[in-house]
Coordinates of C-alpha atoms in Angstrom, one line a residue:
X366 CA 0.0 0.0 0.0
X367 CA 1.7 3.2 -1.1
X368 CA -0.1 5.8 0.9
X369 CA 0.8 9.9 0.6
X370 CA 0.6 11.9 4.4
X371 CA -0.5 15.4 3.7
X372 CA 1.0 17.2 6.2
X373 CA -0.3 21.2 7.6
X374 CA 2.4 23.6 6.6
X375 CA 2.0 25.8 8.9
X376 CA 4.5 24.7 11.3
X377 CA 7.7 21.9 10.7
X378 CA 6.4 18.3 10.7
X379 CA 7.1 17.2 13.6
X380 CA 6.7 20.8 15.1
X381 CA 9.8 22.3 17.3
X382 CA 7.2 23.2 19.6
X383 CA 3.7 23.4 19.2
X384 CA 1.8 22.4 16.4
X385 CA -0.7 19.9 17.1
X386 CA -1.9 18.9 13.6
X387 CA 1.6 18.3 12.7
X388 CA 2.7 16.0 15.0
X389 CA -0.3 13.7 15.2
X390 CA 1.0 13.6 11.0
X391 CA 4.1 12.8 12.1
X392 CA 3.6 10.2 14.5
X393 CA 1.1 8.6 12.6
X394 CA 3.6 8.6 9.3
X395 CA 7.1 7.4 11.4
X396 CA 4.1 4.8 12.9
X397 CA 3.5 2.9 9.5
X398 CA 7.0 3.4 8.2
X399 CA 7.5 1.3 11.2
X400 CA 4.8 -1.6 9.9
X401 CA 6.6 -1.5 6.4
X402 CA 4.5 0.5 4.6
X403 CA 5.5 2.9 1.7
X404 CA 4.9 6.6 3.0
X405 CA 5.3 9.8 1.3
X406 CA 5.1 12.7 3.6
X407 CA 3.8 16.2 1.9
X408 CA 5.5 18.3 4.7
X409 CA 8.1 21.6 4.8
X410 CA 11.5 20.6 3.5
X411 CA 12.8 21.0 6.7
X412 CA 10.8 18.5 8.0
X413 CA 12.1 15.3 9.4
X414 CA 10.8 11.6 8.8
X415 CA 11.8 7.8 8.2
X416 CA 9.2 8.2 5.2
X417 CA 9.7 9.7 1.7
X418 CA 9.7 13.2 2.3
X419 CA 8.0 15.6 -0.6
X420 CA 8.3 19.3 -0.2
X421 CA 7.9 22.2 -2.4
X422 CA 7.5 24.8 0.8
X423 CA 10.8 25.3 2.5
X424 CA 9.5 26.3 6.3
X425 CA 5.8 26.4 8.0
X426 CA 4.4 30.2 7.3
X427 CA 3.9 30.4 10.9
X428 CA 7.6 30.3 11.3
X429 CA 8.4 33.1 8.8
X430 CA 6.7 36.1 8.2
X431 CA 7.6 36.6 5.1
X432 CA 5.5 33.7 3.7
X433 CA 2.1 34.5 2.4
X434 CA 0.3 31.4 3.9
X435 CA -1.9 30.8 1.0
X436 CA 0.9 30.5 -1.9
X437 CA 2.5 28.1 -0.2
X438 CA -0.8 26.6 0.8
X439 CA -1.7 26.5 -3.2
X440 CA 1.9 25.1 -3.8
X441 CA 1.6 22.5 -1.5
X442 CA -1.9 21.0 -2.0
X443 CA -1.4 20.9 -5.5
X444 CA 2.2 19.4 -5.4
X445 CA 0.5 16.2 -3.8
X446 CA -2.5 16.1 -6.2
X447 CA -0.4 16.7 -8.9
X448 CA 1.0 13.2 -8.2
X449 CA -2.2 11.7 -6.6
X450 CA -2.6 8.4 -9.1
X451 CA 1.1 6.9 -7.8
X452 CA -0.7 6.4 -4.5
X453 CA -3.4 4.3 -3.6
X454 CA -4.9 6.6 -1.4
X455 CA -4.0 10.2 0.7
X456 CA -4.4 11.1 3.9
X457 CA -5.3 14.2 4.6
X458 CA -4.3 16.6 7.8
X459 CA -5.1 19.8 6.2
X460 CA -8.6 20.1 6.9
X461 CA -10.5 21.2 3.8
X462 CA -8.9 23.0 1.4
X463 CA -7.4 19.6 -0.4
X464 CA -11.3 18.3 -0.4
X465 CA -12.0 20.7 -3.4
X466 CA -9.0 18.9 -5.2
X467 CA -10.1 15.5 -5.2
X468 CA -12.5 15.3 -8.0
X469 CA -9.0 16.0 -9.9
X470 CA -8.3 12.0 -9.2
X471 CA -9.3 9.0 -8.5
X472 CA -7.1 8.2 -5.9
X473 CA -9.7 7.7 -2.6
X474 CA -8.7 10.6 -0.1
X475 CA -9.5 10.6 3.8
X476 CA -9.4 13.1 6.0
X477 CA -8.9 13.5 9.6
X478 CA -11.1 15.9 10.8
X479 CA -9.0 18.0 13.4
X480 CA -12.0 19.9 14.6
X481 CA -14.5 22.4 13.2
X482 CA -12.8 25.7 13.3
X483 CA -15.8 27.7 12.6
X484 CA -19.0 26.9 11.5
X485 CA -18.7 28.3 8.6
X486 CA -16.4 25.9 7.0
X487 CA -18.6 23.2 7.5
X488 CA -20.6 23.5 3.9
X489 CA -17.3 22.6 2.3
X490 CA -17.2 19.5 4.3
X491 CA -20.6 19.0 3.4
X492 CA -19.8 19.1 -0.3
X493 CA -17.5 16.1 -0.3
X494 CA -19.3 14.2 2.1
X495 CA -20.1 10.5 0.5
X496 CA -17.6 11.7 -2.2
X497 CA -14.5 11.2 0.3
X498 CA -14.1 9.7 3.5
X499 CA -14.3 11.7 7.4
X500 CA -12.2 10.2 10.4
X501 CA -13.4 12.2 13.6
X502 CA -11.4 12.1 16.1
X503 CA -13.4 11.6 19.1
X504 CA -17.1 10.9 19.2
X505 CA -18.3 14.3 20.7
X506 CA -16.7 15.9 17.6
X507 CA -18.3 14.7 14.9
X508 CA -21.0 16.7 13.0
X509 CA -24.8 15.4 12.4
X510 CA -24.5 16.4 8.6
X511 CA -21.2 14.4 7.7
X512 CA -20.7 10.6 7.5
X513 CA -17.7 9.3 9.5
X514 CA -16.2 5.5 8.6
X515 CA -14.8 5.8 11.9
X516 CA -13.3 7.7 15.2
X517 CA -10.2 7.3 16.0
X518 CA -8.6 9.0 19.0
X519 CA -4.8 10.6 18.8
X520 CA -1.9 8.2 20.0
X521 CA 1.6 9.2 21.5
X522 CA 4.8 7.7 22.0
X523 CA 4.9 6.9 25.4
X524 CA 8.5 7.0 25.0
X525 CA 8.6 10.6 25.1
X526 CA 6.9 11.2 27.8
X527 CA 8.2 10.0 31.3
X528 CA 6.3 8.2 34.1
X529 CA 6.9 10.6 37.6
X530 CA 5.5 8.8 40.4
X531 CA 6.2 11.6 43.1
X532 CA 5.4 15.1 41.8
X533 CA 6.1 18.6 43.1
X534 CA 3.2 20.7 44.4
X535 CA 2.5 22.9 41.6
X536 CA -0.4 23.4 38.9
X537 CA 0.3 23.5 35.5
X538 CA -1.8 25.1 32.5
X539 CA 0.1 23.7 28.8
X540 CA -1.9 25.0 25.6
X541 CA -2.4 28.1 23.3
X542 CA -3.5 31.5 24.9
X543 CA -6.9 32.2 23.7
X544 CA -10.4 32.6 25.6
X545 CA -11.0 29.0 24.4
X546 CA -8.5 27.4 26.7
X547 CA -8.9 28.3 30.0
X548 CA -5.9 30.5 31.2
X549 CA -7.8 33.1 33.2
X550 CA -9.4 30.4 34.6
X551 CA -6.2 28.5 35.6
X552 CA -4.9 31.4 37.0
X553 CA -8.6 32.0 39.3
X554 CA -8.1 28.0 40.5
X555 CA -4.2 28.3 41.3
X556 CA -4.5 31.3 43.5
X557 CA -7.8 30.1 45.4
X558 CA -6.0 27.0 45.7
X559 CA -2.6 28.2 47.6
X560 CA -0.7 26.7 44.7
X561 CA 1.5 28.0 42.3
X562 CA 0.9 28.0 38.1
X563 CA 3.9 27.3 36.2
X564 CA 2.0 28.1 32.2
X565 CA 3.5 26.9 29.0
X566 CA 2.6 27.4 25.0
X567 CA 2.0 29.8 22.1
X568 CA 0.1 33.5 22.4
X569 CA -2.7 32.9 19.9
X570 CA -4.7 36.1 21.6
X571 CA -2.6 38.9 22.2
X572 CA -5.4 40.9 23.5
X573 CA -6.1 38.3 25.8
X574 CA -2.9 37.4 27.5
X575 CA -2.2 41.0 27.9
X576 CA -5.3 41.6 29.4
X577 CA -5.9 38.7 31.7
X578 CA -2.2 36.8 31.6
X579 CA 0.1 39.1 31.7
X580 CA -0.3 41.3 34.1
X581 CA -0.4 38.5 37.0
X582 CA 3.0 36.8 35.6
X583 CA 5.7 37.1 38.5
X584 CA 8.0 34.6 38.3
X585 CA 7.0 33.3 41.5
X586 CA 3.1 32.5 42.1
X587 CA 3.0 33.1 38.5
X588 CA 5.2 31.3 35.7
X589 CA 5.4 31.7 32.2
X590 CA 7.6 29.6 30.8
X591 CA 6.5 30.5 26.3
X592 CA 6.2 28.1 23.8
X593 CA 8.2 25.0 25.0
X594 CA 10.1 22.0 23.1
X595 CA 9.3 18.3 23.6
X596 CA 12.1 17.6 26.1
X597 CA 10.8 20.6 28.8
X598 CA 7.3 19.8 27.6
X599 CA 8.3 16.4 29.3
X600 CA 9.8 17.9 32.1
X601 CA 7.3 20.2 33.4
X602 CA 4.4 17.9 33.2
X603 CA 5.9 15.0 35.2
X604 CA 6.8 17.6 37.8
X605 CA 2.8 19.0 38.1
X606 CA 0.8 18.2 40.5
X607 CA -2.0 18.6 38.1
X608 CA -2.6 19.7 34.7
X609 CA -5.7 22.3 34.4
X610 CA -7.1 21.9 31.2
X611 CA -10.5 24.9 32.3
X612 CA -11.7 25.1 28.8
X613 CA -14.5 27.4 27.5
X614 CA -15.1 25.2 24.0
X615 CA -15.9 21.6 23.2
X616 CA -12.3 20.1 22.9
X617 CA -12.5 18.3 19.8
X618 CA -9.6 16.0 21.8
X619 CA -6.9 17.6 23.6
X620 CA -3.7 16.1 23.2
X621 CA -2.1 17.2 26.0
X622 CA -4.4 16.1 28.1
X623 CA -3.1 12.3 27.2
X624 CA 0.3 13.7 27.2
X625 CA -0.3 14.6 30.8
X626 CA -1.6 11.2 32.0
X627 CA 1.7 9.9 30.1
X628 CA 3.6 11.3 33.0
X629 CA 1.3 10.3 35.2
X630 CA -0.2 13.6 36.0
X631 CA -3.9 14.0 36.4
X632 CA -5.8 16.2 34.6
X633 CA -8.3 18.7 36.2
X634 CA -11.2 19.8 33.1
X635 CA -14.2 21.3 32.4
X636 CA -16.6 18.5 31.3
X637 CA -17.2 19.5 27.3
X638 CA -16.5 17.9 24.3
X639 CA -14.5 15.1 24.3
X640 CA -13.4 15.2 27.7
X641 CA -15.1 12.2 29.2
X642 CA -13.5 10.1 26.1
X643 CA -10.3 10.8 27.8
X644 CA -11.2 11.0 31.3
X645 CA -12.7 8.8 33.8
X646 CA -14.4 11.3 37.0
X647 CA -12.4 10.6 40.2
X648 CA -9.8 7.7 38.6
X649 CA -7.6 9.5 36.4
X650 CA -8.8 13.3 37.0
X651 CA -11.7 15.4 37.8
X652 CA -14.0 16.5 35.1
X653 CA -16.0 19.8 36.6
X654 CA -18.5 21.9 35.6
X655 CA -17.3 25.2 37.0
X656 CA -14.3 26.8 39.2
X657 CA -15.6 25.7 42.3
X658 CA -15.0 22.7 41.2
X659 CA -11.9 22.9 39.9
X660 CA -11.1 24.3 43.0
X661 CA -12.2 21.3 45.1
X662 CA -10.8 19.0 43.0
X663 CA -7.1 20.6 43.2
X664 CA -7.7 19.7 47.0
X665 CA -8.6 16.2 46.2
X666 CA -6.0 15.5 43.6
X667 CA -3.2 13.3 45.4
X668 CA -5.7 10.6 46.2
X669 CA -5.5 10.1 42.2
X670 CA -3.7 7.3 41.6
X671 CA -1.1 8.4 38.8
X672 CA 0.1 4.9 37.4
X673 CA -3.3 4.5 36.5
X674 CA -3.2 7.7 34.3
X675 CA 0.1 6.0 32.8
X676 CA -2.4 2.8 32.4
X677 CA -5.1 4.6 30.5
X678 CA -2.9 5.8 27.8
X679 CA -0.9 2.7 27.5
X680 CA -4.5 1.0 27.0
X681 CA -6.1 3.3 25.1
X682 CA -3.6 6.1 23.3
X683 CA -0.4 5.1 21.8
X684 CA 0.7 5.1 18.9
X685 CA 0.2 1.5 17.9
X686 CA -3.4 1.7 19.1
X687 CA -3.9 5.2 16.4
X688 CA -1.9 3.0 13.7
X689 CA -3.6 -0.4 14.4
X690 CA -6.7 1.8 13.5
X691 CA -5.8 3.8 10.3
X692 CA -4.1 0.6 8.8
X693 CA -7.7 -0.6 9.1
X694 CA -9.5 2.4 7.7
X695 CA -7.1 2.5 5.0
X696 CA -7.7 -1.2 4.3
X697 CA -11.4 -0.7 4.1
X698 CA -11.4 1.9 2.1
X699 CA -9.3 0.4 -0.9
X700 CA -11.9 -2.3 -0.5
X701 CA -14.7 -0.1 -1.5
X702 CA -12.9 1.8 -4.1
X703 CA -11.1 -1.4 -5.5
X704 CA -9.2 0.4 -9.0
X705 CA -8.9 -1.9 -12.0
X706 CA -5.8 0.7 -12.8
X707 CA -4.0 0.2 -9.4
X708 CA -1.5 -3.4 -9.4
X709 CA 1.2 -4.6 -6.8
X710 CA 4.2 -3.2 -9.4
X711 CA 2.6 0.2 -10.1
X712 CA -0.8 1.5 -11.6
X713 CA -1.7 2.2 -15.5
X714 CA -3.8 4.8 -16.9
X715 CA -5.5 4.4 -20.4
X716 CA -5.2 7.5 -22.4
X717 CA -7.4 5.9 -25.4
X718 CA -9.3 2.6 -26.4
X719 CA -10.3 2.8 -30.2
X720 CA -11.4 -0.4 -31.9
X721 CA -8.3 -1.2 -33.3
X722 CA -5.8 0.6 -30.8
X723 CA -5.5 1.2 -27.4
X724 CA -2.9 3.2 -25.6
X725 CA -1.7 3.2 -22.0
X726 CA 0.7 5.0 -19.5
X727 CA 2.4 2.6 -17.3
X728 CA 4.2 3.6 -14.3
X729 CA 6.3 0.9 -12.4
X730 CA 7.3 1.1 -9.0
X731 CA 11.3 1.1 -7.8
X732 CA 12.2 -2.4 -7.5
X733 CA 9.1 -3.8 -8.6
X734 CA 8.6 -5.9 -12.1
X735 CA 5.4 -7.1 -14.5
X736 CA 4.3 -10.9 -14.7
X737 CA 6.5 -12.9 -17.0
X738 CA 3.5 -13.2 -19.7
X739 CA 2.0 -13.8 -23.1
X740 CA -0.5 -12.4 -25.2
X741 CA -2.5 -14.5 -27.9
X742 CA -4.8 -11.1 -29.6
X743 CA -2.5 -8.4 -29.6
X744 CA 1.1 -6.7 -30.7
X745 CA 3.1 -4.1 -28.0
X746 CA 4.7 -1.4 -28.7
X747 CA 7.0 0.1 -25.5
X748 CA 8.5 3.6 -25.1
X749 CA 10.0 4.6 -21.9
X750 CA 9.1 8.2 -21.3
X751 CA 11.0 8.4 -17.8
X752 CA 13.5 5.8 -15.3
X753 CA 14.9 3.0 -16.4
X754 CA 14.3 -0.9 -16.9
X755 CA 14.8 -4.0 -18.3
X756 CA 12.7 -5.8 -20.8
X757 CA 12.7 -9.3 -21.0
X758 CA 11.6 -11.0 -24.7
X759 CA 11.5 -14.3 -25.1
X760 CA 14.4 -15.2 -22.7
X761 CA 16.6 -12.1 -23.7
X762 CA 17.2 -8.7 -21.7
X763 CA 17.1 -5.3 -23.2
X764 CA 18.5 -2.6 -21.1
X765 CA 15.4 0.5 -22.3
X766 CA 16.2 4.2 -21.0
X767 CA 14.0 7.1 -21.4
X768 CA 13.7 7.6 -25.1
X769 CA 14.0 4.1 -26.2
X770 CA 11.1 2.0 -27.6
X771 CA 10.7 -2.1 -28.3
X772 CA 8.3 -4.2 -30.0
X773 CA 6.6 -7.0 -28.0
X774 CA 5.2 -9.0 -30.6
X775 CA 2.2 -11.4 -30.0
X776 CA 2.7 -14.7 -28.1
X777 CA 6.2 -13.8 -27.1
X778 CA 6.9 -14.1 -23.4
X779 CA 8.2 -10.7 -21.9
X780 CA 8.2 -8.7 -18.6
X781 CA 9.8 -5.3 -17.7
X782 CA 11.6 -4.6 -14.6
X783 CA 12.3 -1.4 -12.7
X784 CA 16.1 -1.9 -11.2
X785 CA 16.1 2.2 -11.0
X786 CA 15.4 4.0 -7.9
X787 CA 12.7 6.3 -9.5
X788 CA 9.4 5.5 -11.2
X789 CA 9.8 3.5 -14.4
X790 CA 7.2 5.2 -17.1
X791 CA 6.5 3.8 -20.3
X792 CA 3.8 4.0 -23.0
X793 CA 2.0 0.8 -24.2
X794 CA 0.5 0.9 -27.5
X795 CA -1.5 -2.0 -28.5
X796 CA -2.7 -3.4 -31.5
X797 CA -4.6 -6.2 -32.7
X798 CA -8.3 -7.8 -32.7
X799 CA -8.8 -7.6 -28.7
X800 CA -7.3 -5.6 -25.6
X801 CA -9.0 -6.9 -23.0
X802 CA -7.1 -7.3 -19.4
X803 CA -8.1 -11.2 -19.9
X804 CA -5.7 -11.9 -22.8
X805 CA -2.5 -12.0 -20.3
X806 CA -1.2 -15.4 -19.5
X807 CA 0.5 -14.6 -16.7
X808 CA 3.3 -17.6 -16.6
X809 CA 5.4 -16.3 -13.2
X810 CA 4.0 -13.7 -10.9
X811 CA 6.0 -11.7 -8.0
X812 CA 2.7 -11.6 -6.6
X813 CA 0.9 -14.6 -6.9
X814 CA -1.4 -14.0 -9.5
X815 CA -2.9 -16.3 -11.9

């Protein structure tokens, strides 16, 4: 299965610090390298993966002010869908832009839906609903109007994160600064509750965190650490006594909630969205309605047992569990969108089928070769556009580079084989009294095939 990963670009994939989108992409992508499967990641070129890395955008836009987000959106959608028929299908991260390519190809797309940003970008979604396929990523967050072939929650390598048994005594708030959040809040519960804050991630609402934010920062009662990396992201949730996640939206999932019960840290959150997906009331955290809550359940917290947060996301939200699951999406959706053009070696497109011609582009895989066959009906004719192979006929090899043609004539037994390290494309013009995909007598087969 050859699948392509499109990546957001608005940050590096995985991100140097926050980028959410981006490094559920990226975990997911290093994930199935991992199985063996051929993955081409769409990402920035400064990007880092085990997969095939494809990149026409140098950095993320959010990362340079210079870029004008969308040109390199344009250049980057296209880029993939440009090559969209040498995969059997994409993945999309990049909410729904790429939906209004996908009529360009029929390659089957599915998209992750990484939460409704507005309302009013649902009728897009709308418009491609049946036509392409809708992964939500928690149950709360899926819309009445669209059709879903499955949730699947966010996994993590627990190997990032470590398990802290024995915390320190302060309360933590990790996420963007925006309304939506919860920072005031935080603030309100860690100064009720005698405890001090130590906060951590990207200013998303300068009005806001100058308002409400910063004027309480003081180093002491008060932290504010900015936008940290993985390593200190680590670091300062093991360490919390609790991780205040206060927020004023329904959390389509809230990955660092997970990331928190990694370390073992329970979470303390405002019971919306898909909050009680993640988190069992009283076991693994407090879910609350309001601060007074929150409030009472900072004094409650140590009776929380934190190797069974540890537990739940080993059970429920690593990795392998987020990979077992899209291996099985992706499985079922090339069942229902089974492509006569798409084989083991590569995939063919016909460009015409007249009565007494028909004409195909052939594309064939690195490494990969044809079925040693026959034909009784039909004459060949072969001209390699781009790569290079070698053409078996009737027991003798012919070295063919891009430019080069050869006759296969009818009955003879040939093959071609792609020993390059790029795509092997040829042109297959046949000719004769039948072209049907019966009329190969397939007489040794890499794959199995009759």
């Amino acid at each position: 299965m050859r699948i392509a990963m499109l990546s957001p670009i608005a940050w590096r994939t995985p991100p140097v610090h926050y980028g959410p989108w981006e490094k559920v992409a990226s975990l997911l992508t290093e994930g199935l390298v991992k199985r063996g499967l051929d993955v081409t990641l769409f990402a920035t070129k400064d990007s880092l993966t085990h997969a095939t890395l494809h990149a026409v955008c140098a950095k993320g836009y959010e990362e340079d002010p210079t870029i004008i987000p969308k040109v390199s959106e344009c250049l980057h959608i296209s880029e993939l869908f440009d090559h969209a028929d040498a995969f059997d299908i994409i993945h999309n991260h990049f909410d729904f832009l790429p939906l209004t390519y996908t009529g360009l190809t029929r390659t089957p797309v599915v998209t992750t839906i990484h939460g409704f940003s507005s309302p009013q970008i649902l009728p897009v979604f709308k418009k491609y609903n049946k036509k392409t396929f809708y992964v939500s990523i928690s149950d709360a967050d899926r819309n009445p109007d669209l059709d879903y072939i499955r949730t699947i929650h966010h996994g993590i390598d627990l190997a990032e994160f470590d398990f802290q048994p024995h915390p320190e005594d302060y309360l933590l708030f990790l996420g963007r600064f925006h309304p939506d959040k919860g920072a005031k809040e935080a603030i309100e519960v860690a100064r009720a509750s005698g405890r001090k804050l130590i906060m951590a991630g990207i200013i998303q609402d300068e009005t806001y965190f100058n308002a409400h934010i910063k004027p309480v920062i003081d180093g002491d009662q008060v932290t504010y650490l900015g936008s940290i990396g993985p390593e200190k992201r680590n670091e300062v949730l093991g360490k919390a006594a609790a991780l205040l996640h206060l927020i004023n939206f329904d959390e389509p999932f809230g990955l660092s909630v997970i990331e928190s019960m990694a370390c073992g840290t329970p979470v303390i959150a405002v019971n919306r969205g898909s909050m009680p997906e993640l988190i069992r009331d009283k076991e693994n955290g407090f879910l609350v309605s309001n601060i007074q809550e929150a409030i009472r359940a900072v004094d409650r917290i140590s009776g929380i047992d934190r190797a069974f947060c540890r537990k739940t996301v080993s059970d429920h939200f690593t990795v392998d569990h987020m990979v077992d699951n899209y291996i099985q999406v992706y499985e079922k959706i090339c069942e229902m969108t089974k492509r006569e053009d798409h084989r083991p070696w590569g995939f063919y497109r016909i460009l015409s089928d007249e009565n007494t011609f028909k004409n195909k582009k052939i594309t064939v895989y690195p490494g990969k070769r044809l079925s040693l066959q026959r034909h009784q009906h039909r004459d060949e004719h072969w001209f390699v556009v781009s790569g290079k192979g070698i053409c078996t006929l009737d027991g003798a090899e012919n070295r063919l580079v891009a430019g080069q043609s050869i006759n296969i004539p009818r009955k003879s037994v040939h093959r071609i084989q792609n020993d390059g390290i790029k795509n092997l494309v040829f042109t297959e013009v046949q000719t004769g009294d039948y072209f049907g995909e019966d009329d190969i007598e397939r007489l040794e087969d890499d794959f199995g095939r009759n």
